[in-house]
């Protein structure tokens, strides 16, 4: 499998020449807004609220992916009273989200932190069967003039009574429990829940042990009814407690969910009904085997003894509540015979099916098994995840033997638990069961037995037992076709294609029309053009409609370089009442040869290069007004394509065959794509319209958006790659897939114009978009790229009423824009794909060996003359004149100095590009130089700390100098020389002595120093209190003493007692090593380099949305600061090992220069070290406090200063990607301008070299066209 390779930062530059063109009279975008009266086809078929291709997401009611109906379990009236037939739910949150009243059961012994199987049914109004609530609510006005009702109002039927168990009635205790008072504070909810439970027990005989819960609103109640409890007893308990529940009194308020708390209460009470009686070894009793529906009463009757005697002979804890089918019980005194379960006759292990109140201890006790035996017997049993949890209905082994089949469950879509599954033939074990009942399209089968293509279905998570079908707690597991990678892509296509659809009916629009003859002129790299659409006649001949006939004649008669393909069908033709049956009939056995012959004849007659079928969709079950054709339709389609392929292969020349595929599991699953692939040259894979106005109100449409109406891209990367994985896993080679891109956007009216993120909301309703209709496409919610570009151009030029802001969202790989055209600011939000984004996607798909891309549609991307006559009085852009606008960089100067001197040699409209080019190239050089800090400079930063520490005593001597040291004012002293002696303030000391032979000088400081000493020490030297101590210190005068030559020289010394010194262990001194700042700056430096390079590229392409002067100002300041750092790096490299001791101060200052230059790039790292001011204290320690390089500290120690502001406006989450280039660069340039013009006081705090280059940039900008 081939994977997408990463794209490194480009370090060389593409200097492209681009001609800029303006649209013609067809007539650009109207500036007078209208809300209706449009003539476009988009308006006629309401494309604003109808997807071009119905959605590509699995939704709530897809029976392959969920057993729920409209987000709730099936109706109790449909499933009946047996919990075994209720809907299985594995997430308590799903119960909470269902607003209907519910009944449910679960294993009360499962731990709350483990997943559990919950069997539930709904008591409220709702639909009986799973039905997709998305497509059946798209009701087109051509079919009826009403809107469909999303909620059925049919009242629920009563629960059907169950059969009597046939046991003698023997009243025993029943238990009622409820959730916490904080949850059931609304007494009406609790009372209603009690009513539902009472109704259940009244209508159900309650055979066996029964633990049932009811949920209504925020209340959860549970009832345990013992095996021999008449249902009337449980009903009476509920009636007696209803009043208390309604008052909301007597409720505890512990921590936990309402379901868990109620379950816990029931479990405690259930355990309290019994006592534990230890077993004693006795003689074997007369025994009988427990059969289905047995109770203590029925067993006593079968033994022929009284119930009291039966309980005397069978003393196990809670025997009547824990009877197991196939276990033995005593009918006389003694122990149960050693009836350890034995394998069945066919070799299958002895099986046992879990019920609600089971736990492993009970099962082992009942069947005389050890824990090791239980685990050993089940190591290959399907779904065995150990004792916690045990799932109701789970089949386990209680003996050695072959693996049993697991229980089969209604609603399961895949795997061995699907209804009607037969065991594999021959020998098999539990691991072989995973292969049974694969999902359509080879989609993932989750551990719960549902099909899907996303992480909740596709991630394997084997449990600790390693048993087949088991998975970790809190996860869904995967048993078949797991993983979400794009596969089947080892081979590249012969040629990577660029297919574009041409909507031949685009002439219906009032503007934005395109003539077929304009295709090649504006899209010279198109490889395939699909003419949309041809139709069928009732006798299965080809029909070219009147509205497209003229364009078709030009299409077939034109001498074009691209592959000319006729497309049949489309959404409207496939679903409209007058035409949908033609496609169903054309592929039937009796018609398919005739239809294929007619198509072949048509291709040859018009010399077409290929044929494409866009039948939407064979086998679909839920398209309004279109009857379900069943599975046979897709098979008929396959057989028709086989016939068509045979005719094409036998034709006079090579012609292609293709079909359109939906990017939706629901609609794609009927297609036998793995069998179609060998017949087809390529598939048109419609990966767009993944989101839209139709998501409104659908809580399942968008993850993390419970109301559905969140601003999401209809072409987002995540969903696109998910459906590409789906189709390649289904058996289609990537080289035969042309991946969809779009030339239109899906627009929305923003609920809050200031909120544009993926969690922000849009307005309108399911079928109504309040977004402005494009004035050419004419429908709110759907707008062409050409219209968006024109709106943006009007806004940039200051056209009255127009405003816009656009940006690129990297996460979703989509372009986004907010805009308005009516003077109300930016009211609408749209996601679309610019040409650059489409090119980037094309590159990614090519790397993944896909066959090409398919664009809907070519006539939506740009402005053209269309089929209208040009007005001779108007000036149109001619491509022959394009050379006048080309910016040829071949002769541009490559440095600031030469560019300023020769600026007149560069065309005025190219000077901004030329300046950016110089800045970007110099930035790359500086970044490369700076990166050398990461290579071999660790030793320099190791020396840095020692250099600073070793300088401390020198600084202390200056601070405490007897003559003028500022530290002396904080002490009293005693002093003595051969000439003087005294004591007092240290500032009054006199150490007079002979210069030639001074003798001893003794100075003693009295401790402690006065208040303020340590503050003064730090202020003057940068040395902290913790770094110093007081001790005696002696210094001898001159060179080594030789008394024979200089008698008495050994007495020439200076002793200072209680003198301030650096602490002896300098390892205890922590000097902030600025290496961390250097390291942390690298990612932001790289990101700015990428932005600079990308911006220059967009300038060259003529598509940048920002002022050239703003771009230059924004990039110049961080560049020049980085260059200052680079110069210091060069100087450090020049200082050799032998010079390092002599030039300690220089090295420290150079390192600080680097640090101060890049602090704005380092973010939190600088703050963690105390900011620039704290770091600058090192310069004070080495005695360079007045160094000119430190003037920048005042700037970089302020997070609001220009360097920080510029980077904050360009980088990160709030930078250019969010704001868009125009606003981000403008804000950054404003921050630079706040420092003033070259020569200002604020700018003088920067280095001389910085100021010189800044002046050059401003001189060049003054000569640019703005």
Short mmCIF file of C-alpha atoms in Angstrom, two decimals, residues 41 44 96 172 189 216 255 284 299 322 437 472 550 581 634 733 761 842 856 880 1021 1043 1196 1207 1253 1266:
data_model
loop_
_atom_site.label_atom_id
_atom_site.label_comp_id
_atom_site.label_asym_id
_atom_site.label_seq_id
_atom_site.Cartn_x
_atom_site.Cartn_y
_atom_site.Cartn_z
CA UNK A 41 -31.01 25.49 -13.30
CA UNK A 44 -34.93 25.54 -10.44
CA UNK A 96 -29.81 9.66 27.96
CA UNK A 172 -42.01 -13.20 48.10
CA UNK A 189 -40.94 12.10 35.80
CA UNK A 216 -38.78 8.96 31.88
CA UNK A 255 -22.47 10.58 43.07
CA UNK A 284 -25.14 -37.60 47.05
CA UNK A 299 -38.83 -27.95 40.73
CA UNK A 322 -30.00 -17.93 40.35
CA UNK A 437 -21.28 -12.24 7.27
CA UNK A 472 -11.22 -3.54 25.60
CA UNK A 550 -26.43 23.90 -29.60
CA UNK A 581 -37.98 4.43 -14.82
CA UNK A 634 -27.32 -3.08 -9.25
CA UNK A 733 -7.94 0.08 -7.50
CA UNK A 761 -23.90 27.83 14.09
CA UNK A 842 -4.43 16.83 -6.93
CA UNK A 856 -17.97 19.81 -10.68
CA UNK A 880 -2.42 38.54 -26.35
CA UNK A 1021 25.84 43.47 39.51
CA UNK A 1043 62.62 37.06 51.01
CA UNK A 1196 11.72 42.38 23.67
CA UNK A 1207 4.50 37.34 14.94
CA UNK A 1253 17.98 47.83 6.35
CA UNK A 1266 -0.41 50.37 -3.95
#
